[in-house]
């Protein structure tokens, strides 16, 4: 991953990352999903990254979604 990207969310459940990916997309924030799960044992996490300049807003949107 390039230096100007930062992780804003991580979960063992892919569907949660996909939900927040869609939330950020709806807010016109570019995001990338990186699946670091082991395919055989399904251990690990799925991570959501945004550009550094969008990190604050992205984290705010994610926190708002988690509190609902």
Coordinates of N, CA, C and O in Angstrom, one line a residue:
X1 N 0.9 -1.2 0.0 CA 0.0 0.0 0.0 C 0.9 1.2 0.0 O 1.9 1.3 0.7
X2 N 0.5 2.2 -0.7 CA 1.3 3.4 -0.8 C 1.2 4.2 0.5 O 0.4 4.0 1.3
X3 N 2.2 5.1 0.7 CA 2.3 5.8 1.9 C 1.1 6.8 2.2 O 0.9 7.1 3.4
X4 N 0.4 7.2 1.2 CA -0.6 8.2 1.5 C -2.0 7.6 1.8 O -3.0 8.2 1.8
X5 N -2.0 6.3 2.2 CA -3.2 5.6 2.6 C -3.1 5.2 4.0 O -2.0 4.8 4.5
X6 N -4.2 5.2 4.8 CA -4.2 4.9 6.2 C -5.4 4.0 6.5 O -6.5 4.1 5.9
X7 N -5.2 3.0 7.4 CA -6.3 2.1 7.7 C -7.2 2.8 8.7 O -6.8 3.4 9.7
X8 N -8.6 2.7 8.4 CA -9.5 3.4 9.2 C -10.5 2.4 9.9 O -11.2 2.8 10.8
X9 N -10.5 1.1 9.5 CA -11.3 0.1 10.1 C -10.8 -1.2 9.8 O -10.2 -1.5 8.7
X10 N -11.0 -2.1 10.7 CA -10.5 -3.5 10.5 C -11.5 -4.4 11.3 O -12.0 -4.1 12.4
X11 N -11.8 -5.6 10.7 CA -12.7 -6.5 11.3 C -12.4 -7.9 10.7 O -12.0 -8.1 9.6
X12 N -12.8 -8.9 11.5 CA -12.7 -10.3 11.1 C -13.9 -10.6 10.2 O -13.9 -11.6 9.4
X13 N -15.0 -9.8 10.3 CA -16.2 -10.0 9.4 C -16.1 -9.2 8.2 O -16.2 -7.9 8.3
X14 N -16.0 -9.8 7.0 CA -15.9 -9.1 5.8 C -17.1 -8.2 5.5 O -17.0 -7.1 5.0
X15 N -18.3 -8.7 5.9 CA -19.5 -7.9 5.6 C -19.5 -6.5 6.3 O -20.0 -5.5 5.8
X16 N -18.9 -6.4 7.5 CA -18.8 -5.1 8.2 C -17.9 -4.1 7.4 O -18.3 -3.0 7.2
X17 N -16.8 -4.6 6.9 CA -15.9 -3.8 6.1 C -16.6 -3.4 4.8 O -16.5 -2.2 4.4
X18 N -17.4 -4.3 4.2 CA -18.1 -3.9 3.0 C -19.2 -2.8 3.2 O -19.4 -2.0 2.4
X19 N -19.8 -2.9 4.4 CA -20.8 -1.9 4.8 C -20.2 -0.5 4.8 O -20.6 0.5 4.3
X20 N -19.0 -0.4 5.6 CA -18.4 0.9 5.7 C -17.7 1.3 4.4 O -17.7 2.5 4.1
X21 N -17.3 0.4 3.6 CA -16.8 0.7 2.3 C -17.9 1.4 1.5 O -17.7 2.5 0.8
X22 N -19.1 0.9 1.5 CA -20.3 1.5 0.8 C -20.6 2.9 1.4 O -21.0 3.8 0.7
X23 N -20.6 3.0 2.8 CA -20.9 4.3 3.4 C -19.9 5.3 2.9 O -20.3 6.5 2.6
X24 N -18.6 5.0 2.9 CA -17.6 5.9 2.4 C -17.8 6.3 0.9 O -17.6 7.4 0.5
X25 N -18.1 5.3 0.2 CA -18.4 5.5 -1.3 C -19.5 6.5 -1.5 O -19.5 7.4 -2.3
X26 N -20.6 6.3 -0.7 CA -21.7 7.2 -0.7 C -21.4 8.7 -0.4 O -22.0 9.6 -0.8
X27 N -20.3 8.8 0.5 CA -19.8 10.1 0.9 C -18.7 10.6 -0.1 O -18.1 11.6 0.2
X28 N -18.5 9.9 -1.2 CA -17.5 10.3 -2.2 C -16.1 10.2 -1.6 O -15.3 11.1 -1.9
X29 N -15.9 9.3 -0.7 CA -14.5 9.1 -0.2 C -14.0 7.7 -0.8 O -14.6 6.7 -0.6
X30 N -12.9 7.8 -1.5 CA -12.3 6.7 -2.1 C -11.7 5.8 -1.0 O -11.1 6.2 -0.1
X31 N -12.0 4.5 -1.1 CA -11.5 3.5 -0.1 C -11.2 2.2 -0.7 O -11.6 1.9 -1.8
X32 N -10.3 1.5 -0.1 CA -9.8 0.2 -0.6 C -9.9 -0.8 0.5 O -9.5 -0.6 1.7
X33 N -10.4 -2.0 0.1 CA -10.5 -3.1 1.0 C -9.4 -4.1 0.8 O -9.1 -4.4 -0.3
X34 N -8.7 -4.4 1.9 CA -7.5 -5.3 1.8 C -7.9 -6.5 2.7 O -8.0 -6.4 3.9
X35 N -8.0 -7.7 2.1 CA -8.4 -8.9 2.8 C -7.1 -9.7 3.2 O -6.4 -10.2 2.3
X36 N -6.8 -9.7 4.5 CA -5.6 -10.3 5.0 C -5.9 -11.7 5.7 O -5.2 -12.2 6.4
X37 N -7.1 -12.2 5.4 CA -7.5 -13.5 6.0 C -6.8 -14.6 5.3 O -6.7 -14.6 4.1
X38 N -6.4 -15.6 6.1 CA -5.9 -16.8 5.6 C -7.0 -17.6 5.0 O -8.0 -17.9 5.6
X39 N -6.9 -18.0 3.7 CA -8.0 -18.6 3.0 C -8.3 -20.0 3.5 O -9.4 -20.5 3.4
X40 N -7.3 -20.7 4.1 CA -7.6 -22.1 4.6 C -8.2 -22.1 6.0 O -9.2 -22.8 6.2
X41 N -7.7 -21.2 6.9 CA -8.2 -21.3 8.3 C -9.1 -20.1 8.6 O -9.7 -20.0 9.7
X42 N -9.3 -19.1 7.7 CA -10.1 -17.9 7.9 C -9.7 -17.1 9.1 O -10.6 -16.6 9.8
X43 N -8.4 -17.1 9.4 CA -7.9 -16.3 10.5 C -7.4 -15.0 9.9 O -6.9 -15.0 8.8
X44 N -7.4 -13.9 10.7 CA -6.9 -12.7 10.2 C -8.0 -11.6 10.1 O -9.1 -11.8 10.7
X45 N -7.7 -10.6 9.4 CA -8.7 -9.5 9.4 C -8.8 -8.9 7.9 O -8.0 -9.2 7.1
X46 N -9.9 -8.2 7.7 CA -10.1 -7.5 6.5 C -10.0 -6.0 6.9 O -10.6 -5.6 7.9
X47 N -9.2 -5.3 6.1 CA -8.9 -3.9 6.5 C -9.5 -2.9 5.5 O -9.5 -3.2 4.3
X48 N -9.8 -1.7 5.9 CA -10.4 -0.7 5.1 C -9.4 0.5 5.1 O -9.1 1.0 6.2
X49 N -9.0 1.0 4.0 CA -8.0 2.1 3.9 C -8.6 3.2 3.1 O -9.4 3.0 2.2
X50 N -8.2 4.5 3.5 CA -8.6 5.7 2.8 C -7.3 6.5 2.7 O -6.3 6.3 3.4
X51 N -7.4 7.5 1.8 CA -6.2 8.5 1.7 C -6.2 9.3 3.0 O -7.2 9.6 3.6
X52 N -4.9 9.7 3.3 CA -4.7 10.4 4.6 C -5.6 11.6 4.7 O -6.1 11.9 5.8
X53 N -5.8 12.4 3.6 CA -6.6 13.6 3.7 C -8.0 13.3 4.0 O -8.8 14.2 4.4
X54 N -8.5 12.1 3.8 CA -9.9 11.7 4.1 C -10.1 10.9 5.4 O -11.2 10.6 5.7
X55 N -9.0 10.7 6.1 CA -9.1 9.8 7.2 C -10.0 10.3 8.4 O -10.7 9.5 8.9
X56 N -9.9 11.6 8.7 CA -10.7 12.1 9.8 C -12.2 12.0 9.5 O -12.9 11.5 10.3
X57 N -12.6 12.4 8.3 CA -14.0 12.3 7.9 C -14.5 10.8 7.9 O -15.5 10.5 8.4
X58 N -13.6 10.0 7.3 CA -14.0 8.5 7.2 C -14.1 7.9 8.6 O -15.1 7.2 8.9
X59 N -13.3 8.3 9.5 CA -13.4 7.7 10.9 C -14.6 8.3 11.6 O -15.3 7.5 12.3
X60 N -15.0 9.5 11.3 CA -16.2 10.1 11.9 C -17.4 9.3 11.4 O -18.3 9.0 12.2
X61 N -17.5 9.0 10.1 CA -18.6 8.3 9.5 C -18.7 6.9 10.1 O -19.8 6.4 10.4
X62 N -17.5 6.2 10.2 CA -17.5 4.9 10.8 C -18.0 4.8 12.2 O -18.8 4.0 12.6
X63 N -17.5 5.8 13.0 CA -17.9 5.9 14.4 C -19.4 6.1 14.5 O -20.0 5.6 15.4
X64 N -19.9 7.0 13.7 CA -21.3 7.2 13.7 C -22.1 5.9 13.4 O -23.1 5.6 14.0
X65 N -21.6 5.2 12.4 CA -22.3 3.9 12.1 C -22.2 2.9 13.2 O -23.1 2.1 13.4
X66 N -21.1 2.8 13.9 CA -20.9 1.9 15.0 C -21.8 2.2 16.2 O -22.2 1.3 16.9
X67 N -22.1 3.5 16.3 CA -23.0 3.9 17.5 C -24.5 3.7 17.2 O -25.3 3.7 18.1
X68 N -24.8 3.5 16.0 CA -26.3 3.3 15.7 C -26.7 1.9 15.9 O -26.0 0.9 15.9

